[in-house]
Amino acid sequence: LMLTSVKVELSAQGSDAVLIVARCKLSGQTGVEMEALTAASVAALTIYDMCKAVDRGMSIESVRVLEKLGGKSGHFQADAS
């Protein structure tokens, strides 16, 4: 894949949660959903690893594609939830 950009953004959600958003861009015809999902998952696993001494009961939840533009399947936007 010819990735042109990968951005991972973290934002605190209260005192006990982190929202992770990964954005990937590429110059080409194929999608980059798997790359974005992998980036978000690795960020979540890294946070878990850094915080496990404080709380081993943490959970990683709701890893999903929120939006996809272009490609063969066109535009996809997940329902708000």
Tab-separated table of C-alpha atoms in Angstrom:
chain	number	residue	atom	x	y	z
A	1	LEU	CA	0.000	0.000	0.000
A	2	MET	CA	1.109	3.555	-0.693
A	3	LEU	CA	0.113	5.138	2.629
A	4	THR	CA	0.425	8.918	2.524
A	5	SER	CA	-0.731	9.669	6.065
A	6	VAL	CA	-1.464	7.902	9.348
A	7	LYS	CA	-2.695	9.938	12.315
A	8	VAL	CA	-3.678	8.594	15.715
A	9	GLU	CA	-5.460	10.972	18.079
A	10	LEU	CA	-6.073	10.268	21.759
A	11	SER	CA	-8.486	12.207	23.955
A	12	ALA	CA	-9.424	11.676	27.588
A	13	GLN	CA	-13.075	10.839	28.171
A	14	GLY	CA	-13.529	11.597	31.837
A	15	SER	CA	-11.095	10.121	34.334
A	16	ASP	CA	-11.305	6.498	33.232
A	17	ALA	CA	-11.518	6.305	29.432
A	18	VAL	CA	-9.590	7.287	26.315
A	19	LEU	CA	-11.078	7.835	22.855
A	20	ILE	CA	-8.702	6.740	20.100
A	21	VAL	CA	-9.300	7.843	16.507
A	22	ALA	CA	-6.999	6.637	13.716
A	23	ARG	CA	-7.076	8.210	10.260
A	24	CYS	CA	-5.256	6.738	7.279
A	25	LYS	CA	-4.883	8.066	3.751
A	26	LEU	CA	-3.398	6.438	0.722
A	27	SER	CA	-2.770	7.147	-2.919
A	28	GLY	CA	-4.382	4.221	-4.642
A	29	GLN	CA	-7.637	2.382	-5.191
A	30	THR	CA	-7.737	0.005	-2.256
A	31	GLY	CA	-9.166	0.745	1.170
A	32	VAL	CA	-7.183	1.301	4.326
A	33	GLU	CA	-9.728	0.125	6.886
A	34	MET	CA	-7.465	-2.629	8.193
A	35	GLU	CA	-4.560	-0.210	8.611
A	36	ALA	CA	-6.735	2.257	10.553
A	37	LEU	CA	-8.174	-0.524	12.729
A	38	THR	CA	-4.657	-1.825	13.394
A	39	ALA	CA	-3.375	1.647	14.332
A	40	ALA	CA	-6.247	2.182	16.789
A	41	SER	CA	-5.844	-1.313	18.252
A	42	VAL	CA	-2.091	-0.940	18.772
A	43	ALA	CA	-2.673	2.431	20.469
A	44	ALA	CA	-5.233	0.817	22.801
A	45	LEU	CA	-2.901	-2.085	23.585
A	46	THR	CA	-0.060	0.347	24.300
A	47	ILE	CA	-2.241	2.300	26.743
A	48	TYR	CA	-3.231	-0.968	28.417
A	49	ASP	CA	0.427	-1.975	28.734
A	50	MET	CA	1.388	1.381	30.250
A	51	CYS	CA	-1.524	1.393	32.740
A	52	LYS	CA	-1.802	-2.291	33.723
A	53	ALA	CA	0.140	-1.749	36.966
A	54	VAL	CA	-2.666	0.568	38.104
A	55	ASP	CA	-5.676	-1.444	36.875
A	56	ARG	CA	-5.546	-4.884	35.274
A	57	GLY	CA	-9.337	-4.843	34.881
A	58	MET	CA	-9.260	-2.326	32.022
A	59	SER	CA	-11.093	-3.211	28.841
A	60	ILE	CA	-10.700	-2.282	25.195
A	61	GLU	CA	-14.099	-1.675	23.624
A	62	SER	CA	-15.740	-0.814	20.327
A	63	VAL	CA	-12.956	-0.937	17.763
A	64	ARG	CA	-14.774	-0.122	14.524
A	65	VAL	CA	-14.691	1.812	11.274
A	66	LEU	CA	-16.480	5.146	11.719
A	67	GLU	CA	-16.142	6.482	8.184
A	68	LYS	CA	-14.640	5.495	4.845
A	69	LEU	CA	-14.405	7.669	1.753
A	70	GLY	CA	-13.695	6.517	-1.785
A	71	GLY	CA	-12.795	3.111	-3.133
A	72	LYS	CA	-15.073	0.633	-4.871
A	73	SER	CA	-17.694	0.633	-2.123
A	74	GLY	CA	-18.040	4.426	-1.999
A	75	HIS	CA	-18.804	6.405	1.141
A	76	PHE	CA	-19.582	4.647	4.432
A	77	GLN	CA	-20.465	6.331	7.701
A	78	ALA	CA	-21.321	4.355	10.820
A	79	ASP	CA	-24.510	5.111	12.707
A	80	ALA	CA	-23.962	7.453	15.650
A	81	SER	CA	-23.809	5.494	18.894
